[in-house]
PDB file of C-alpha atoms in Angstrom:
ATOM      1  CA  MET A1349     -28.689  -2.969  31.091  1.00  0.00           C
ATOM      2  CA  PRO A1350     -26.311  -4.988  33.163  1.00  0.00           C
ATOM      3  CA  LEU A1351     -22.064  -4.752  32.695  1.00  0.00           C
ATOM      4  CA  PHE A1352     -20.653  -7.718  31.477  1.00  0.00           C
ATOM      5  CA  LYS A1353     -16.852  -7.442  31.115  1.00  0.00           C
ATOM      6  CA  GLU A1354     -15.414  -8.731  27.603  1.00  0.00           C
ATOM      7  CA  LEU A1355     -11.323  -7.828  28.076  1.00  0.00           C
ATOM      8  CA  VAL A1356      -8.690  -7.342  30.965  1.00  0.00           C
ATOM      9  CA  LEU A1357      -5.491  -5.663  29.135  1.00  0.00           C
ATOM     10  CA  ARG A1358      -2.065  -5.745  30.238  1.00  0.00           C
ATOM     11  CA  LEU A1359      -1.066  -2.489  28.983  1.00  0.00           C
ATOM     12  CA  ASP A1360       2.060  -0.800  27.691  1.00  0.00           C
ATOM     13  CA  VAL A1361       2.688   2.527  28.378  1.00  0.00           C
ATOM     14  CA  GLY A1362       5.632   2.708  27.723  1.00  0.00           C
ATOM     15  CA  HIS A1363       9.850   3.130  29.745  1.00  0.00           C
ATOM     16  CA  ASN A1364       9.517  -0.511  29.760  1.00  0.00           C
ATOM     17  CA  THR A1365       6.050  -0.430  32.272  1.00  0.00           C
ATOM     18  CA  VAL A1366       3.230  -3.308  32.171  1.00  0.00           C
ATOM     19  CA  ILE A1367      -0.036  -1.693  34.292  1.00  0.00           C
ATOM     20  CA  ARG A1368      -2.203  -4.892  34.251  1.00  0.00           C
ATOM     21  CA  ASP A1369      -5.831  -5.412  35.154  1.00  0.00           C
ATOM     22  CA  VAL A1370      -7.660  -2.957  33.026  1.00  0.00           C
ATOM     23  CA  GLN A1371     -10.733  -4.030  32.647  1.00  0.00           C
ATOM     24  CA  LEU A1372     -13.613  -3.162  30.088  1.00  0.00           C
ATOM     25  CA  TRP A1373     -17.341  -3.667  31.070  1.00  0.00           C
ATOM     26  CA  ARG A1374     -20.199  -3.485  28.437  1.00  0.00           C
ATOM     27  CA  GLU A1375     -23.762  -2.665  28.824  1.00  0.00           C
ATOM     28  CA  MET A1376     -26.027  -5.803  26.525  1.00  0.00           C
ATOM     29  CA  ASP A1377     -29.326  -7.452  26.808  1.00  0.00           C
ATOM     30  CA  ALA A1378     -27.971 -10.346  29.954  1.00  0.00           C
ATOM     31  CA  GLU A1379     -28.941 -12.878  27.282  1.00  0.00           C
ATOM     32  CA  LYS A1380     -26.596 -11.604  24.646  1.00  0.00           C
ATOM     33  CA  GLY A1381     -23.729 -11.534  27.870  1.00  0.00           C
ATOM     34  CA  HIS A1382     -24.291 -14.745  28.769  1.00  0.00           C
ATOM     35  CA  GLU A1383     -24.646 -16.102  25.042  1.00  0.00           C
ATOM     36  CA  GLY A1384     -20.225 -14.537  25.159  1.00  0.00           C
ATOM     37  CA  GLY A1385     -19.602 -17.132  27.837  1.00  0.00           C
ATOM     38  CA  PRO A1386     -18.215 -16.484  31.503  1.00  0.00           C
ATOM     39  CA  SER A1387     -15.087 -14.881  30.476  1.00  0.00           C
ATOM     40  CA  ALA A1388     -13.676 -12.524  29.507  1.00  0.00           C
ATOM     41  CA  LYS A1389     -10.686 -12.479  26.460  1.00  0.00           C
ATOM     42  CA  ASN A1390      -7.706 -11.225  27.934  1.00  0.00           C
ATOM     43  CA  CYS A1391      -4.701  -8.490  25.231  1.00  0.00           C
ATOM     44  CA  LEU A1392      -1.811  -7.202  25.505  1.00  0.00           C
ATOM     45  CA  ALA A1393      -2.527  -3.346  24.248  1.00  0.00           C
ATOM     46  CA  GLU A1394       0.313  -0.636  23.722  1.00  0.00           C
ATOM     47  CA  VAL A1395      -0.208   3.498  24.424  1.00  0.00           C
ATOM     48  CA  ILE A1396       0.622   5.027  21.133  1.00  0.00           C
ATOM     49  CA  GLY A1397       0.045   9.012  22.227  1.00  0.00           C
ATOM     50  CA  MET A1398      -2.143  11.520  23.292  1.00  0.00           C
ATOM     51  CA  VAL A1399      -4.585  13.027  21.784  1.00  0.00           C
ATOM     52  CA  SER A1400      -7.557  15.186  21.797  1.00  0.00           C
ATOM     53  CA  VAL A1401     -10.629  13.533  22.599  1.00  0.00           C
ATOM     54  CA  ALA A1402     -12.177  16.833  20.482  1.00  0.00           C
ATOM     55  CA  LYS A1403     -10.936  16.271  17.972  1.00  0.00           C
ATOM     56  CA  LEU A1404     -12.130  13.013  16.974  1.00  0.00           C
ATOM     57  CA  PRO A1405     -13.016  12.221  13.212  1.00  0.00           C
ATOM     58  CA  LEU A1406     -16.846  11.853  12.081  1.00  0.00           C
ATOM     59  CA  TRP A1407     -15.660   8.439  10.276  1.00  0.00           C
ATOM     60  CA  LEU A1408     -14.416   6.657  14.222  1.00  0.00           C
ATOM     61  CA  ASP A1409     -18.197   4.018  15.502  1.00  0.00           C
ATOM     62  CA  LEU A1410     -18.662   5.890  18.968  1.00  0.00           C
ATOM     63  CA  ASP A1411     -21.741   3.168  19.942  1.00  0.00           C
ATOM     64  CA  ARG A1412     -18.942   0.625  20.428  1.00  0.00           C
ATOM     65  CA  ARG A1413     -18.014   2.219  24.458  1.00  0.00           C
ATOM     66  CA  TYR A1414     -16.440   0.162  27.426  1.00  0.00           C
ATOM     67  CA  ARG A1415     -15.576   1.368  30.932  1.00  0.00           C
ATOM     68  CA  CYS A1416     -13.008   0.928  32.347  1.00  0.00           C
ATOM     69  CA  PHE A1417     -12.664  -0.712  35.754  1.00  0.00           C
ATOM     70  CA  THR A1418      -9.218  -2.316  38.072  1.00  0.00           C
ATOM     71  CA  THR A1419      -8.452  -3.303  41.128  1.00  0.00           C
ATOM     72  CA  SER A1420      -4.374  -2.690  40.383  1.00  0.00           C
ATOM     73  CA  GLU A1421      -3.627   0.510  42.429  1.00  0.00           C
ATOM     74  CA  THR A1422      -0.521   1.172  39.870  1.00  0.00           C
ATOM     75  CA  SER A1423      -3.541   1.557  36.867  1.00  0.00           C
ATOM     76  CA  PHE A1424      -5.553   3.241  39.081  1.00  0.00           C
ATOM     77  CA  ARG A1425      -2.712   6.043  38.981  1.00  0.00           C
ATOM     78  CA  TYR A1426      -1.908   5.428  35.923  1.00  0.00           C
ATOM     79  CA  PHE A1427      -4.889   6.988  34.138  1.00  0.00           C
ATOM     80  CA  ASN A1428      -5.728   9.483  37.176  1.00  0.00           C
ATOM     81  CA  ALA A1429      -2.343  11.027  36.230  1.00  0.00           C
ATOM     82  CA  LYS A1430      -2.932  10.975  32.968  1.00  0.00           C
ATOM     83  CA  LEU A1431      -6.511  11.633  32.248  1.00  0.00           C
ATOM     84  CA  MET A1432      -8.272  13.555  35.506  1.00  0.00           C
ATOM     85  CA  ARG A1433      -6.696  16.567  35.857  1.00  0.00           C
ATOM     86  CA  GLN A1434      -8.274  19.843  34.920  1.00  0.00           C
ATOM     87  CA  ARG A1435      -5.606  20.292  32.137  1.00  0.00           C
ATOM     88  CA  HIS A1436      -6.167  17.234  30.939  1.00  0.00           C
ATOM     89  CA  ARG A1437     -10.791  17.578  30.127  1.00  0.00           C
ATOM     90  CA  ASN A1438      -9.916  16.818  26.484  1.00  0.00           C
ATOM     91  CA  ARG A1439      -7.099  13.905  26.438  1.00  0.00           C
ATOM     92  CA  GLY A1440      -7.240  10.682  25.544  1.00  0.00           C
ATOM     93  CA  ILE A1441      -4.697   8.204  24.765  1.00  0.00           C
ATOM     94  CA  LEU A1442      -4.439   6.177  22.012  1.00  0.00           C
ATOM     95  CA  CYS A1443      -3.969   2.421  22.663  1.00  0.00           C
ATOM     96  CA  ARG A1444      -2.886  -0.535  19.025  1.00  0.00           C
ATOM     97  CA  ILE A1445      -4.653  -3.978  21.078  1.00  0.00           C
ATOM     98  CA  HIS A1446      -3.143  -7.014  19.733  1.00  0.00           C
ATOM     99  CA  SER A1447      -5.313  -9.731  19.007  1.00  0.00           C
ATOM    100  CA  ASN A1448      -6.725 -12.065  16.639  1.00  0.00           C
ATOM    101  CA  ASN A1449      -9.229 -10.019  16.704  1.00  0.00           C
ATOM    102  CA  ASP A1450      -9.766  -8.094  13.745  1.00  0.00           C
ATOM    103  CA  SER A1451     -12.442  -5.890  14.671  1.00  0.00           C
ATOM    104  CA  ILE A1452     -10.967  -4.290  17.322  1.00  0.00           C
ATOM    105  CA  GLU A1453      -7.612  -2.829  15.964  1.00  0.00           C
ATOM    106  CA  TYR A1454      -7.194   0.955  17.959  1.00  0.00           C
ATOM    107  CA  MET A1455      -8.554   2.205  21.249  1.00  0.00           C
ATOM    108  CA  LEU A1456      -9.196   5.486  22.781  1.00  0.00           C
ATOM    109  CA  PHE A1457      -9.035   5.725  26.254  1.00  0.00           C
ATOM    110  CA  HIS A1458     -10.909   9.203  27.933  1.00  0.00           C
ATOM    111  CA  LYS A1459     -12.526  10.879  31.324  1.00  0.00           C
ATOM    112  CA  CYS A1460     -16.412  10.994  31.427  1.00  0.00           C
ATOM    113  CA  LEU A1461     -18.667  13.078  33.745  1.00  0.00           C
ATOM    114  CA  LYS A1462     -20.796  10.873  35.528  1.00  0.00           C
ATOM    115  CA  THR A1463     -24.627  12.570  35.596  1.00  0.00           C
ATOM    116  CA  ASP A1464     -24.516  11.491  39.686  1.00  0.00           C
ATOM    117  CA  VAL A1465     -24.778  14.359  41.932  1.00  0.00           C
ATOM    118  CA  ASP A1466     -21.359  14.161  43.305  1.00  0.00           C
ATOM    119  CA  ALA A1467     -19.868  14.028  39.245  1.00  0.00           C
ATOM    120  CA  SER A1468     -17.828  12.652  39.282  1.00  0.00           C
ATOM    121  CA  PHE A1469     -15.272  11.674  37.082  1.00  0.00           C
ATOM    122  CA  GLU A1470     -14.998   7.817  35.107  1.00  0.00           C
ATOM    123  CA  ILE A1471     -12.648   6.304  32.484  1.00  0.00           C
ATOM    124  CA  GLU A1472     -14.186   4.888  28.900  1.00  0.00           C
ATOM    125  CA  SER A1473     -12.718   3.558  26.175  1.00  0.00           C
ATOM    126  CA  ILE A1474     -14.169   4.312  22.923  1.00  0.00           C
ATOM    127  CA  VAL A1475     -13.137   1.393  19.652  1.00  0.00           C
ATOM    128  CA  ILE A1476     -11.657   2.884  16.680  1.00  0.00           C
ATOM    129  CA  ASP A1477     -12.934   0.962  14.059  1.00  0.00           C
ATOM    130  CA  LEU A1478     -10.792   2.120  11.133  1.00  0.00           C
ATOM    131  CA  SER A1479     -12.828  -0.032   8.384  1.00  0.00           C
ATOM    132  CA  THR A1480     -14.255   3.464   7.386  1.00  0.00           C
ATOM    133  CA  LYS A1481     -11.620   4.900   6.768  1.00  0.00           C
ATOM    134  CA  ARG A1482     -10.897   2.219   4.882  1.00  0.00           C
ATOM    135  CA  ARG A1483     -13.157   2.697   1.993  1.00  0.00           C
ATOM    136  CA  LEU A1484     -12.733   6.072   1.929  1.00  0.00           C
ATOM    137  CA  ASP A1485      -9.035   5.713   1.239  1.00  0.00           C
ATOM    138  CA  ALA A1486     -10.092   3.620  -1.149  1.00  0.00           C
ATOM    139  CA  VAL A1487     -12.376   5.969  -2.717  1.00  0.00           C
ATOM    140  CA  LEU A1488     -10.550   8.585  -2.991  1.00  0.00           C
ATOM    141  CA  ASP A1489      -7.805   6.247  -4.120  1.00  0.00           C
ATOM    142  CA  LYS A1490      -9.645   5.748  -7.253  1.00  0.00           C
ATOM    143  CA  ILE A1491     -10.455   9.266  -7.495  1.00  0.00           C
ATOM    144  CA  HIS A1492      -7.214  10.411  -7.361  1.00  0.00           C
ATOM    145  CA  SER A1493      -5.978   8.162  -9.276  1.00  0.00           C
ATOM    146  CA  ALA A1494      -8.528   8.865 -12.041  1.00  0.00           C
ATOM    147  CA  SER A1495      -6.629  12.596 -11.925  1.00  0.00           C
ATOM    148  CA  ASP A1496      -3.702  11.309 -12.632  1.00  0.00           C
ATOM    149  CA  GLU A1497      -3.730   9.315 -15.799  1.00  0.00           C
ATOM    150  CA  SER A1498      -6.361  12.167 -17.738  1.00  0.00           C
ATOM    151  CA  ASN A1499      -4.171  14.769 -16.187  1.00  0.00           C
ATOM    152  CA  ALA A1500      -1.014  13.164 -17.156  1.00  0.00           C
ATOM    153  CA  THR A1501       0.001  15.028 -20.343  1.00  0.00           C
ATOM    154  CA  THR A1502       2.294  17.598 -18.600  1.00  0.00           C
ATOM    155  CA  GLU A1503       4.759  17.493 -15.504  1.00  0.00           C
ATOM    156  CA  SER A1504       3.791  19.798 -14.089  1.00  0.00           C
ATOM    157  CA  ILE A1505       0.080  19.000 -13.900  1.00  0.00           C
ATOM    158  CA  SER A1506       1.015  15.327 -12.706  1.00  0.00           C
ATOM    159  CA  ARG A1507       2.804  16.774  -9.685  1.00  0.00           C
ATOM    160  CA  ASN A1508      -0.402  19.217  -9.050  1.00  0.00           C
ATOM    161  CA  ALA A1509      -2.037  16.290  -8.947  1.00  0.00           C
ATOM    162  CA  ALA A1510      -0.061  13.692  -7.020  1.00  0.00           C
ATOM    163  CA  GLY A1511      -0.473  15.936  -3.486  1.00  0.00           C
ATOM    164  CA  PRO A1512      -4.190  15.459  -2.632  1.00  0.00           C
ATOM    165  CA  SER A1513      -2.651  11.944  -2.152  1.00  0.00           C
ATOM    166  CA  ASN A1514      -0.932  13.238   0.586  1.00  0.00           C
ATOM    167  CA  ALA A1515      -4.007  13.859   2.774  1.00  0.00           C
ATOM    168  CA  THR A1516      -4.471  10.284   2.325  1.00  0.00           C
ATOM    169  CA  LYS A1517      -2.126   8.548   4.324  1.00  0.00           C
ATOM    170  CA  SER A1518      -2.631   5.623   6.471  1.00  0.00           C
ATOM    171  CA  ILE A1519      -2.887   6.237  10.352  1.00  0.00           C
ATOM    172  CA  GLU A1520      -0.615   3.412  10.604  1.00  0.00           C
ATOM    173  CA  LYS A1521       1.878   5.187   8.617  1.00  0.00           C
ATOM    174  CA  ILE A1522       1.382   8.292  11.408  1.00  0.00           C
ATOM    175  CA  LEU A1523       0.361   6.165  14.370  1.00  0.00           C
ATOM    176  CA  GLU A1524       4.208   4.241  13.589  1.00  0.00           C
ATOM    177  CA  LYS A1525       6.131   7.807  13.313  1.00  0.00           C
ATOM    178  CA  ASN A1526       4.017   9.115  16.506  1.00  0.00           C
ATOM    179  CA  ARG A1527       5.628   5.423  18.171  1.00  0.00           C
ATOM    180  CA  GLN A1528       9.377   6.269  16.704  1.00  0.00           C
ATOM    181  CA  GLN A1529       8.848  10.034  18.316  1.00  0.00           C
ATOM    182  CA  ARG A1530       8.608   9.023  21.440  1.00  0.00           C
ATOM    183  CA  LEU A1531      11.440   5.522  21.400  1.00  0.00           C
ATOM    184  CA  GLN A1532      13.349   8.591  19.889  1.00  0.00           C
ATOM    185  CA  LYS A1533      12.805  10.738  22.908  1.00  0.00           C
ATOM    186  CA  SER A1534      12.509   7.864  25.800  1.00  0.00           C
ATOM    187  CA  ASN A1535      15.905   6.835  24.328  1.00  0.00           C
ATOM    188  CA  SER A1536      17.546  10.076  25.239  1.00  0.00           C
ATOM    189  CA  LEU A1537      15.920  10.960  28.273  1.00  0.00           C
ATOM    190  CA  ASN A1538      17.357   7.349  29.125  1.00  0.00           C
ATOM    191  CA  LYS A1539      20.986   8.332  27.815  1.00  0.00           C
ATOM    192  CA  ARG A1540      20.711  11.845  30.240  1.00  0.00           C
ATOM    193  CA  VAL A1541      20.093   9.670  33.769  1.00  0.00           C
ATOM    194  CA  LEU A1542      22.978   7.773  32.698  1.00  0.00           C
ATOM    195  CA  LEU A1543      25.245  10.371  31.301  1.00  0.00           C
ATOM    196  CA  ASN A1544      24.758  12.405  34.763  1.00  0.00           C
ATOM    197  CA  ASP A1545      24.908   9.375  37.383  1.00  0.00           C
ATOM    198  CA  GLN A1546      28.009   8.170  35.441  1.00  0.00           C
ATOM    199  CA  HIS A1547      28.916  12.505  36.230  1.00  0.00           C
ATOM    200  CA  GLN A1548      28.540  11.735  39.992  1.00  0.00           C
ATOM    201  CA  HIS A1549      30.253   8.556  40.152  1.00  0.00           C
ATOM    202  CA  PHE A1550      32.948  10.136  38.734  1.00  0.00           C
ATOM    203  CA  VAL A1551      33.329  12.859  40.574  1.00  0.00           C
ATOM    204  CA  THR A1552      33.424  11.118  43.625  1.00  0.00           C
ATOM    205  CA  LEU A1553      36.171   9.200  42.840  1.00  0.00           C
ATOM    206  CA  LEU A1554      38.074  11.070  41.882  1.00  0.00           C
ATOM    207  CA  SER A1555      37.828  13.549  45.057  1.00  0.00           C
ATOM    208  CA  GLN A1556      38.523   9.991  46.844  1.00  0.00           C
ATOM    209  CA  CYS A1557      41.831  10.299  44.827  1.00  0.00           C
ATOM    210  CA  ILE A1558      43.076  13.815  44.485  1.00  0.00           C
ATOM    211  CA  LEU A1559      42.235  14.106  48.832  1.00  0.00           C
ATOM    212  CA  SER A1560      44.207  10.940  49.178  1.00  0.00           C
ATOM    213  CA  GLY A1561      46.845  12.339  46.810  1.00  0.00           C
ATOM    214  CA  LEU A1562      47.379  15.375  48.470  1.00  0.00           C
ATOM    215  CA  ARG A1563      47.251  13.855  52.432  1.00  0.00           C
ATOM    216  CA  LEU A1564      49.468  11.416  51.086  1.00  0.00           C
ATOM    217  CA  ARG A1565      52.487  14.150  49.388  1.00  0.00           C
ATOM    218  CA  GLY A1566      52.150  16.157  53.077  1.00  0.00           C
ATOM    219  CA  VAL A1567      50.852  18.879  51.286  1.00  0.00           C
ATOM    220  CA  PRO A1568      50.987  22.458  53.354  1.00  0.00           C
ATOM    221  CA  GLN A1569      46.863  24.173  54.727  1.00  0.00           C
ATOM    222  CA  SER A1570      47.908  27.159  52.525  1.00  0.00           C
ATOM    223  CA  GLN A1571      48.270  24.928  49.440  1.00  0.00           C
ATOM    224  CA  TYR A1572      45.513  22.224  49.658  1.00  0.00           C
ATOM    225  CA  GLU A1573      42.712  24.262  47.366  1.00  0.00           C
ATOM    226  CA  LYS A1574      44.671  25.121  45.170  1.00  0.00           C
ATOM    227  CA  LEU A1575      46.039  22.298  44.334  1.00  0.00           C
ATOM    228  CA  TYR A1576      42.667  20.665  44.876  1.00  0.00           C
ATOM    229  CA  LYS A1577      41.020  22.780  42.610  1.00  0.00           C
ATOM    230  CA  MET A1578      43.979  23.041  39.529  1.00  0.00           C
ATOM    231  CA  THR A1579      43.940  18.518  40.020  1.00  0.00           C
ATOM    232  CA  TYR A1580      40.077  18.821  39.648  1.00  0.00           C
ATOM    233  CA  LYS A1581      39.851  21.017  37.024  1.00  0.00           C
ATOM    234  CA  ALA A1582      42.685  19.280  34.338  1.00  0.00           C
ATOM    235  CA  SER A1583      41.381  15.221  35.307  1.00  0.00           C
ATOM    236  CA  GLU A1584      38.082  16.692  34.741  1.00  0.00           C
ATOM    237  CA  PHE A1585      39.084  18.005  31.382  1.00  0.00           C
ATOM    238  CA  ALA A1586      40.901  14.858  30.268  1.00  0.00           C
ATOM    239  CA  PHE A1587      38.408  12.915  30.599  1.00  0.00           C
ATOM    240  CA  ARG A1588      36.497  14.903  29.021  1.00  0.00           C
ATOM    241  CA  ASN A1589      36.189  12.787  25.628  1.00  0.00           C
ATOM    242  CA  GLU A1590      34.833   9.275  28.216  1.00  0.00           C
ATOM    243  CA  LEU A1591      32.297  11.446  29.818  1.00  0.00           C
ATOM    244  CA  ARG A1592      30.163  12.150  26.750  1.00  0.00           C
ATOM    245  CA  GLN A1593      29.790   8.169  26.745  1.00  0.00           C
ATOM    246  CA  THR A1594      28.244   6.283  28.900  1.00  0.00           C
ATOM    247  CA  THR A1595      30.805   3.659  29.882  1.00  0.00           C
ATOM    248  CA  PRO A1596      31.895   3.793  32.995  1.00  0.00           C
ATOM    249  CA  ILE A1597      35.503   5.611  34.129  1.00  0.00           C
ATOM    250  CA  SER A1598      37.431   2.542  35.665  1.00  0.00           C
ATOM    251  CA  PHE A1599      38.731   3.488  39.461  1.00  0.00           C
ATOM    252  CA  GLU A1600      42.030   3.083  37.648  1.00  0.00           C
ATOM    253  CA  ALA A1601      42.445   5.392  35.519  1.00  0.00           C
ATOM    254  CA  ILE A1602      40.860   8.416  37.421  1.00  0.00           C
ATOM    255  CA  GLN A1603      43.859   7.477  40.123  1.00  0.00           C
ATOM    256  CA  ASP A1604      46.721   7.087  37.182  1.00  0.00           C
ATOM    257  CA  CYS A1605      45.702  10.617  36.216  1.00  0.00           C
ATOM    258  CA  VAL A1606      45.472  12.573  39.520  1.00  0.00           C
ATOM    259  CA  GLU A1607      48.809  10.757  40.448  1.00  0.00           C
ATOM    260  CA  THR A1608      50.575  12.205  37.634  1.00  0.00           C
ATOM    261  CA  LEU A1609      49.309  15.192  37.828  1.00  0.00           C
ATOM    262  CA  LEU A1610      49.907  15.432  41.403  1.00  0.00           C
ATOM    263  CA  LYS A1611      53.744  14.449  40.607  1.00  0.00           C
ATOM    264  CA  LEU A1612      54.035  17.354  38.332  1.00  0.00           C
ATOM    265  CA  PHE A1613      52.302  19.831  40.108  1.00  0.00           C
ATOM    266  CA  THR A1614      54.251  18.897  43.195  1.00  0.00           C
ATOM    267  CA  LYS A1615      56.838  17.803  41.688  1.00  0.00           C
ATOM    268  CA  THR A1616      57.374  14.567  44.088  1.00  0.00           C
TER     269      THR A1616
END
């Protein structure tokens, strides 16, 4: 059957990065394809996390598959790095689709082995339909509610009856927790990068101030290295609290600190 393009995604992969032109094509009869119209629907999606394709639940609708194409070099490199490596053979990328169409909420991207002679890999996506899971959750909730009512004679029995309800947590809560964890890790990484950049900038300014102060005072070469190390360590200790923050330390503050220390050390 021929392929028809149904969706074109802009995919938010995190770290303020959005890749474009992720095209989803689906096999269907030529008549149905033309009935759907010539234009594909554009949607925004975001990466929720990585999952193992080998552990997909039984209630997934595995018949709704798409083949993925792109003309974007950035999108190609992203999927190649995340899915095409040998150690990622069972990895899947779980995404949330932002669309008015409630029939597609989540989608899983994974690689599949083509049947050609070269046995090269290509990317496919599976629609994750939560309607079956929600029906199961509704039935389980009724069962647990009935069990709670019938066994509510004692507090201990009530606690035991409430225990299994933890297994019926919705996938939305689990995915939201995953997203929050990824966001916290991203913020922590960004803060470490900022702190490292600030420390490097501080070291550069501090070194310039110390060398300038030593030259102005005509310090003998024999005392140069010793005074430099003493002033450097003392200045770094003086700004120990500021170096834990992401706010840059001004040149004037560093210069004032160095001048105070050199006056003390050289008595000038």
